[in-house]
C-alpha cells in the first residue's frame, strides 16, 4: 500500500468496494486473481519504474530485510530507561488511530443487522464455533501485557506500581474495545460483508486514502518503538535466567537479538499472516505462562505449606486443561 500510494497506483478497481468519497474495499475477495494477472490492471504513469520499485520494495520479500538495519541496533542498547521512554512515542500512533477510527465511523455511519429470526448474509451471530481464534489472541495480549512487570522493577516509587499498572490496563482495554467495536459497527455491511474486515483494518481502505496512509506511517513508527521494548523484555527474562545478568556481554545480547530478529524476518517472509501468528504464539506461550506455571507454582506452595485441598487441586488442574484445550483448538479451527 505504501508503494501504491507513492506511485499513484489504484488497485481498488479489481476488488469489491463501496462507492463515494469514503470508499471501503474488500481485498480478500480478490484472492482468486493470480498475482501475475493483477499487474496488467494497474494504471501508473511509469510502469517500468513501478515494476522496478515493486521488485525492490515488497512487504514480504524485501522490506523485512531492510528493517534489520533499523531494529537490530536498537535492540542492542543497554539502558532500560531508554526503552521505556522511547516507547512513550508510540502513544502518538495510538492517539492518531483512535482519531482515524472516530472520523471514519462518523462518515460511514453504523451498519449493524438485527434480523434475529431471518436469514441474512450480513448478519453476524454473537457465537460461532470459531471463537477459539479470539481466545488465542486474548491469551497473547494477557501474556504480553504482563511483561510490563519487568519495567515496573525500574520505577523510582515502587509503591505506585499497582496504581500505575491499573490505569495502564484500563486504558489499554478501553482502546482495544473502542477501536474493535467501532470498526466492526461502522464497516459498511451491506453492501460488503463483515467477513471482509481484514486482520489489519487499514487494508480495508484504498491505497490512495490519505488518512489511512498517514496511519500506516504512524503504525510503522509505533512498531519501531514497541519492538525494541519487547526485545528488551525477552533479554531480561532469558539472559537473567541463564546467566544471572540481563546484559552479560555484547556478544550474548547480539546473539539473542539476531535470533529474535531472524525469527521475525522468517515469519514475515514465509508466513505473513499476523492473525495466525498472534493466536498460535499466544496459545503456546499462554499455555505455559498463563495457565501452567501459575497454577503449578500455587499448588506446590500450598502443598509445601500443608494447605492443599482436593477442591483447590481440581480447580487448578481444570485451568491447565483449559489452556491445553485453547492451544489444541487453534490448530483444529
Short mmCIF file of C-alpha atoms in Angstrom, two decimals:
data_model
loop_
_atom_site.label_atom_id
_atom_site.label_comp_id
_atom_site.label_asym_id
_atom_site.label_seq_id
_atom_site.Cartn_x
_atom_site.Cartn_y
_atom_site.Cartn_z
CA UNK A 1 0.00 0.00 0.00
CA UNK A 2 2.89 2.36 0.70
CA UNK A 3 4.35 1.77 -2.77
CA UNK A 4 0.88 2.04 -4.35
CA UNK A 5 0.38 5.46 -2.74
CA UNK A 6 3.82 6.75 -3.72
CA UNK A 7 3.41 5.63 -7.35
CA UNK A 8 -0.24 6.79 -7.55
CA UNK A 9 -1.47 3.29 -8.34
CA UNK A 10 -5.13 2.42 -7.94
CA UNK A 11 -5.73 -1.26 -7.23
CA UNK A 12 -9.22 -0.83 -5.81
CA UNK A 13 -10.95 -1.36 -9.13
CA UNK A 14 -10.23 -5.10 -9.08
CA UNK A 15 -11.81 -5.73 -5.68
CA UNK A 16 -15.36 -5.20 -4.41
CA UNK A 17 -15.89 -1.95 -2.58
CA UNK A 18 -18.28 0.84 -1.78
CA UNK A 19 -18.78 3.95 -3.87
CA UNK A 20 -18.38 7.56 -2.90
CA UNK A 21 -15.67 9.61 -1.25
CA UNK A 22 -15.43 7.27 1.80
CA UNK A 23 -14.56 4.15 -0.15
CA UNK A 24 -14.08 0.84 1.68
CA UNK A 25 -12.75 -2.23 -0.11
CA UNK A 26 -12.70 -6.00 0.42
CA UNK A 27 -9.16 -7.17 -0.51
CA UNK A 28 -9.85 -10.78 0.47
CA UNK A 29 -12.36 -11.04 -2.39
CA UNK A 30 -9.51 -10.53 -4.88
CA UNK A 31 -7.59 -13.57 -3.68
CA UNK A 32 -8.81 -15.51 -6.71
CA UNK A 33 -6.87 -13.19 -9.02
CA UNK A 34 -3.40 -14.60 -9.75
CA UNK A 35 -0.65 -12.14 -8.87
CA UNK A 36 0.75 -12.24 -12.41
CA UNK A 37 -2.59 -11.09 -13.80
CA UNK A 38 -3.05 -8.20 -11.40
CA UNK A 39 -0.17 -6.15 -12.76
CA UNK A 40 -1.97 -5.58 -16.07
CA UNK A 41 -4.86 -3.97 -14.19
CA UNK A 42 -2.69 -1.31 -12.58
CA UNK A 43 -2.67 2.17 -14.00
CA UNK A 44 0.55 4.02 -13.43
CA UNK A 45 2.33 6.80 -15.21
CA UNK A 46 5.60 4.87 -15.26
CA UNK A 47 5.03 1.11 -15.38
CA UNK A 48 8.73 0.31 -15.78
CA UNK A 49 9.63 2.39 -12.75
CA UNK A 50 6.91 0.77 -10.70
CA UNK A 51 7.93 -2.74 -11.67
CA UNK A 52 11.49 -1.97 -10.61
CA UNK A 53 10.27 -0.42 -7.37
CA UNK A 54 7.95 -3.39 -6.71
CA UNK A 55 10.87 -5.75 -7.19
CA UNK A 56 12.99 -3.98 -4.56
CA UNK A 57 10.15 -2.93 -2.23
CA UNK A 58 7.94 -5.90 -1.42
CA UNK A 59 6.36 -6.15 2.03
CA UNK A 60 7.13 -9.87 2.39
CA UNK A 61 10.11 -10.36 0.08
CA UNK A 62 12.47 -7.45 0.73
CA UNK A 63 11.13 -4.95 3.31
CA UNK A 64 11.72 -7.27 6.33
CA UNK A 65 15.41 -7.44 5.43
CA UNK A 66 15.64 -3.64 5.20
CA UNK A 67 14.17 -3.31 8.69
CA UNK A 68 17.02 -5.38 10.14
CA UNK A 69 19.35 -2.40 9.74
CA UNK A 70 16.96 -0.28 11.81
CA UNK A 71 15.73 -2.56 14.60
CA UNK A 72 18.86 -4.61 15.32
CA UNK A 73 20.94 -1.66 16.60
CA UNK A 74 18.04 -0.53 18.80
CA UNK A 75 17.73 -3.98 20.37
CA UNK A 76 21.38 -3.94 21.47
CA UNK A 77 21.08 -0.81 23.63
CA UNK A 78 21.74 -1.47 27.30
CA UNK A 79 19.77 1.21 29.17
CA UNK A 80 16.30 0.04 30.30
CA UNK A 81 15.16 3.65 30.77
CA UNK A 82 15.69 4.27 27.05
CA UNK A 83 13.20 1.55 26.08
CA UNK A 84 10.58 2.87 28.49
CA UNK A 85 10.94 6.48 27.37
CA UNK A 86 11.25 5.57 23.68
CA UNK A 87 8.03 3.57 23.89
CA UNK A 88 6.14 6.67 25.05
CA UNK A 89 6.45 7.99 21.49
CA UNK A 90 4.22 5.14 20.34
CA UNK A 91 1.35 6.82 22.19
CA UNK A 92 1.18 9.34 19.34
CA UNK A 93 0.37 6.47 16.96
CA UNK A 94 -2.39 5.16 19.22
CA UNK A 95 -3.95 8.62 19.51
CA UNK A 96 -4.00 9.01 15.74
CA UNK A 97 -5.53 5.55 15.23
CA UNK A 98 -8.33 6.44 17.65
CA UNK A 99 -8.82 9.72 15.76
CA UNK A 100 -8.88 7.87 12.42
CA UNK A 101 -11.43 5.32 13.63
CA UNK A 102 -13.65 8.08 15.01
CA UNK A 103 -13.58 10.11 11.79
CA UNK A 104 -14.21 7.09 9.56
CA UNK A 105 -17.09 5.91 11.74
CA UNK A 106 -18.66 9.37 11.68
CA UNK A 107 -18.52 9.40 7.88
CA UNK A 108 -19.59 5.79 7.29
CA UNK A 109 -22.27 5.56 9.96
CA UNK A 110 -23.33 2.47 11.89
CA UNK A 111 -24.09 -0.69 9.89
CA UNK A 112 -25.49 -3.47 12.08
CA UNK A 113 -28.17 -6.02 11.23
CA UNK A 114 -30.58 -7.23 13.92
CA UNK A 115 -32.73 -9.67 11.93
CA UNK A 116 -32.66 -12.33 14.62
CA UNK A 117 -35.16 -14.73 13.04
CA UNK A 118 -34.50 -14.06 9.36
CA UNK A 119 -31.54 -15.50 7.48
CA UNK A 120 -29.30 -12.67 6.26
CA UNK A 121 -25.79 -12.84 4.81
CA UNK A 122 -24.91 -9.55 6.53
CA UNK A 123 -25.90 -10.78 9.98
CA UNK A 124 -23.04 -11.95 12.22
CA UNK A 125 -24.10 -14.15 15.15
CA UNK A 126 -22.84 -13.48 18.66
CA UNK A 127 -21.48 -17.01 18.98
CA UNK A 128 -19.62 -19.08 16.39
CA UNK A 129 -17.63 -22.28 16.66
CA UNK A 130 -14.54 -20.32 15.55
CA UNK A 131 -14.41 -18.38 18.83
CA UNK A 132 -11.10 -20.07 19.96
CA UNK A 133 -9.34 -17.87 17.40
CA UNK A 134 -10.22 -14.95 19.65
CA UNK A 135 -9.14 -16.74 22.84
CA UNK A 136 -5.71 -17.35 21.29
CA UNK A 137 -5.34 -13.63 20.57
CA UNK A 138 -6.55 -12.69 24.05
CA UNK A 139 -4.09 -15.10 25.65
CA UNK A 140 -1.19 -13.42 23.88
CA UNK A 141 -2.48 -9.99 24.87
CA UNK A 142 -2.62 -11.04 28.53
CA UNK A 143 0.82 -12.66 28.33
CA UNK A 144 2.49 -9.69 26.61
CA UNK A 145 0.98 -7.05 28.87
CA UNK A 146 2.12 -8.93 31.96
CA UNK A 147 5.69 -8.39 30.75
CA UNK A 148 5.30 -4.77 31.86
CA UNK A 149 6.09 -6.02 35.37
CA UNK A 150 9.72 -6.20 34.24
CA UNK A 151 9.64 -2.46 33.50
CA UNK A 152 7.96 -1.66 36.81
CA UNK A 153 11.03 -3.03 38.61
CA UNK A 154 12.90 0.08 37.48
CA UNK A 155 10.34 2.58 38.82
CA UNK A 156 11.60 5.05 41.38
CA UNK A 157 8.45 4.88 43.52
CA UNK A 158 7.60 1.20 43.82
CA UNK A 159 4.57 1.91 45.99
CA UNK A 160 2.80 3.39 42.96
CA UNK A 161 3.15 0.25 40.81
CA UNK A 162 -0.34 -1.09 41.49
CA UNK A 163 -1.96 2.25 40.73
CA UNK A 164 0.07 2.85 37.56
CA UNK A 165 -0.48 -0.69 36.28
CA UNK A 166 -4.23 -0.50 36.92
CA UNK A 167 -4.51 2.78 34.99
CA UNK A 168 -2.42 1.38 32.14
CA UNK A 169 -4.53 -1.78 31.88
CA UNK A 170 -7.75 0.24 31.92
CA UNK A 171 -6.54 2.49 29.10
CA UNK A 172 -5.37 -0.49 27.04
CA UNK A 173 -8.71 -2.29 27.41
CA UNK A 174 -10.60 0.90 26.59
CA UNK A 175 -8.51 1.47 23.44
CA UNK A 176 -8.88 -2.12 22.23
CA UNK A 177 -12.64 -2.15 22.78
CA UNK A 178 -13.20 1.25 21.21
CA UNK A 179 -11.23 0.54 18.03
CA UNK A 180 -12.59 -3.01 17.63
CA UNK A 181 -16.24 -2.20 18.27
CA UNK A 182 -16.29 1.00 16.20
CA UNK A 183 -14.57 -0.60 13.20
CA UNK A 184 -16.95 -3.57 13.27
CA UNK A 185 -20.06 -1.47 13.74
CA UNK A 186 -19.22 1.13 11.08
CA UNK A 187 -18.00 -1.29 8.42
CA UNK A 188 -20.47 -0.83 5.51
CA UNK A 189 -22.46 -4.05 5.57
CA UNK A 190 -24.39 -4.06 3.28
CA UNK A 191 -23.11 -3.89 0.58
CA UNK A 192 -19.98 -5.62 1.93
CA UNK A 193 -19.95 -8.50 4.39
CA UNK A 194 -18.40 -8.16 7.84
CA UNK A 195 -16.23 -11.10 6.80
CA UNK A 196 -14.35 -8.63 4.58
CA UNK A 197 -12.80 -6.91 7.61
CA UNK A 198 -9.05 -7.55 7.30
CA UNK A 199 -6.75 -8.59 10.12
CA UNK A 200 -5.18 -5.16 9.68
CA UNK A 201 -8.26 -2.97 9.24
CA UNK A 202 -6.19 -0.33 7.41
CA UNK A 203 -6.09 -2.71 4.45
CA UNK A 204 -9.84 -2.13 4.04
CA UNK A 205 -9.14 1.39 2.87
CA UNK A 206 -7.82 2.08 -0.65
CA UNK A 207 -4.18 2.92 -1.17
CA UNK A 208 -4.98 6.50 -2.16
CA UNK A 209 -6.75 7.22 1.15
CA UNK A 210 -4.65 9.97 2.78
CA UNK A 211 -5.74 9.31 6.37
CA UNK A 212 -5.07 5.58 6.19
CA UNK A 213 -1.72 6.24 4.54
CA UNK A 214 -0.71 8.50 7.43
CA UNK A 215 -1.99 5.85 9.85
CA UNK A 216 0.32 3.28 8.26
CA UNK A 217 3.25 5.62 8.78
CA UNK A 218 2.27 6.08 12.41
CA UNK A 219 1.79 2.33 12.81
CA UNK A 220 5.28 1.71 11.46
CA UNK A 221 6.57 4.28 13.91
CA UNK A 222 4.72 2.57 16.76
CA UNK A 223 6.17 -0.82 15.87
CA UNK A 224 9.62 0.74 15.86
CA UNK A 225 9.05 1.76 19.48
CA UNK A 226 7.28 -1.37 20.75
CA UNK A 227 9.59 -3.93 19.11
CA UNK A 228 12.77 -2.83 20.95
CA UNK A 229 10.82 -2.82 24.21
CA UNK A 230 9.65 -6.42 23.69
CA UNK A 231 13.19 -7.38 22.74
CA UNK A 232 14.45 -5.86 25.97
CA UNK A 233 11.88 -7.80 28.00
CA UNK A 234 12.92 -11.04 26.29
CA UNK A 235 16.55 -10.24 27.01
CA UNK A 236 15.90 -9.60 30.70
CA UNK A 237 13.84 -12.76 31.20
CA UNK A 238 16.10 -15.12 29.24
CA UNK A 239 19.62 -13.88 29.94
CA UNK A 240 18.97 -13.21 33.61
CA UNK A 241 17.60 -16.73 33.93
CA UNK A 242 20.61 -18.40 32.29
CA UNK A 243 23.48 -16.03 33.19
CA UNK A 244 22.17 -14.11 36.21
CA UNK A 245 22.64 -10.83 34.34
CA UNK A 246 20.37 -9.09 31.86
CA UNK A 247 23.41 -7.84 29.92
CA UNK A 248 26.24 -10.38 30.41
CA UNK A 249 28.14 -9.11 27.36
CA UNK A 250 27.65 -7.51 23.97
CA UNK A 251 28.23 -10.89 22.34
CA UNK A 252 25.47 -12.63 24.34
CA UNK A 253 22.98 -9.84 23.66
CA UNK A 254 23.87 -9.72 19.95
CA UNK A 255 23.36 -13.48 19.52
CA UNK A 256 19.96 -13.30 21.23
CA UNK A 257 18.84 -10.29 19.20
CA UNK A 258 19.95 -11.87 15.93
CA UNK A 259 17.84 -14.91 16.81
CA UNK A 260 14.83 -12.71 17.65
CA UNK A 261 15.12 -10.61 14.50
CA UNK A 262 15.80 -13.69 12.38
CA UNK A 263 12.63 -15.36 13.63
CA UNK A 264 10.61 -12.25 12.85
CA UNK A 265 12.05 -11.90 9.36
CA UNK A 266 11.43 -15.59 8.65
CA UNK A 267 7.77 -15.26 9.65
CA UNK A 268 7.35 -12.08 7.58
CA UNK A 269 8.96 -13.82 4.63
CA UNK A 270 7.24 -17.22 4.70
CA UNK A 271 4.07 -16.73 6.78
CA UNK A 272 2.91 -13.08 6.64
CA UNK A 273 -0.33 -13.80 8.49
CA UNK A 274 -0.45 -11.57 11.55
CA UNK A 275 -3.68 -13.05 12.90
CA UNK A 276 -2.41 -16.62 12.71
CA UNK A 277 0.94 -15.68 14.27
CA UNK A 278 -0.75 -13.92 17.17
CA UNK A 279 -3.16 -16.70 18.04
CA UNK A 280 -0.70 -19.60 17.60
CA UNK A 281 2.07 -17.93 19.58
CA UNK A 282 -0.42 -16.61 22.11
CA UNK A 283 -1.94 -20.01 22.79
CA UNK A 284 1.51 -21.64 23.00
CA UNK A 285 3.14 -19.08 25.28
CA UNK A 286 -0.07 -18.61 27.22
CA UNK A 287 -0.30 -22.33 27.96
CA UNK A 288 2.98 -22.10 29.86
CA UNK A 289 2.96 -18.62 31.38
CA UNK A 290 -0.78 -18.05 31.89
CA UNK A 291 -2.22 -21.49 32.65
CA UNK A 292 0.51 -23.99 33.65
CA UNK A 293 3.24 -22.13 35.57
CA UNK A 294 0.99 -20.01 37.84
CA UNK A 295 -1.22 -22.99 38.65
CA UNK A 296 1.70 -25.33 39.37
CA UNK A 297 3.54 -22.77 41.50
CA UNK A 298 0.42 -22.07 43.54
CA UNK A 299 -0.36 -25.78 44.02
CA UNK A 300 3.23 -26.57 45.01
CA UNK A 301 3.29 -23.71 47.51
CA UNK A 302 0.05 -24.94 49.08
CA UNK A 303 1.41 -28.49 49.23
CA UNK A 304 4.61 -27.39 50.97
CA UNK A 305 2.57 -25.38 53.47
CA UNK A 306 0.31 -28.37 54.08
CA UNK A 307 -2.76 -26.40 52.94
CA UNK A 308 -3.52 -28.13 49.64
CA UNK A 309 -7.09 -29.38 49.37
CA UNK A 310 -8.81 -31.50 46.74
CA UNK A 311 -11.08 -28.66 45.50
CA UNK A 312 -8.07 -26.39 45.01
CA UNK A 313 -6.17 -29.14 43.17
CA UNK A 314 -9.13 -29.93 40.90
CA UNK A 315 -9.71 -26.26 40.06
CA UNK A 316 -6.08 -25.68 39.06
CA UNK A 317 -5.93 -28.91 37.04
CA UNK A 318 -9.03 -27.67 35.21
CA UNK A 319 -7.28 -24.36 34.49
CA UNK A 320 -4.31 -26.21 32.99
CA UNK A 321 -6.61 -28.37 30.85
CA UNK A 322 -8.41 -25.22 29.72
CA UNK A 323 -5.14 -23.78 28.45
CA UNK A 324 -4.30 -27.05 26.71
CA UNK A 325 -7.71 -27.08 25.03
CA UNK A 326 -7.16 -23.49 23.92
CA UNK A 327 -3.88 -24.50 22.26
CA UNK A 328 -5.33 -27.55 20.53
CA UNK A 329 -8.32 -25.58 19.26
CA UNK A 330 -6.05 -23.16 17.37
CA UNK A 331 -4.93 -25.98 15.07
CA UNK A 332 -8.36 -27.57 14.65
CA UNK A 333 -10.42 -24.46 13.81
#
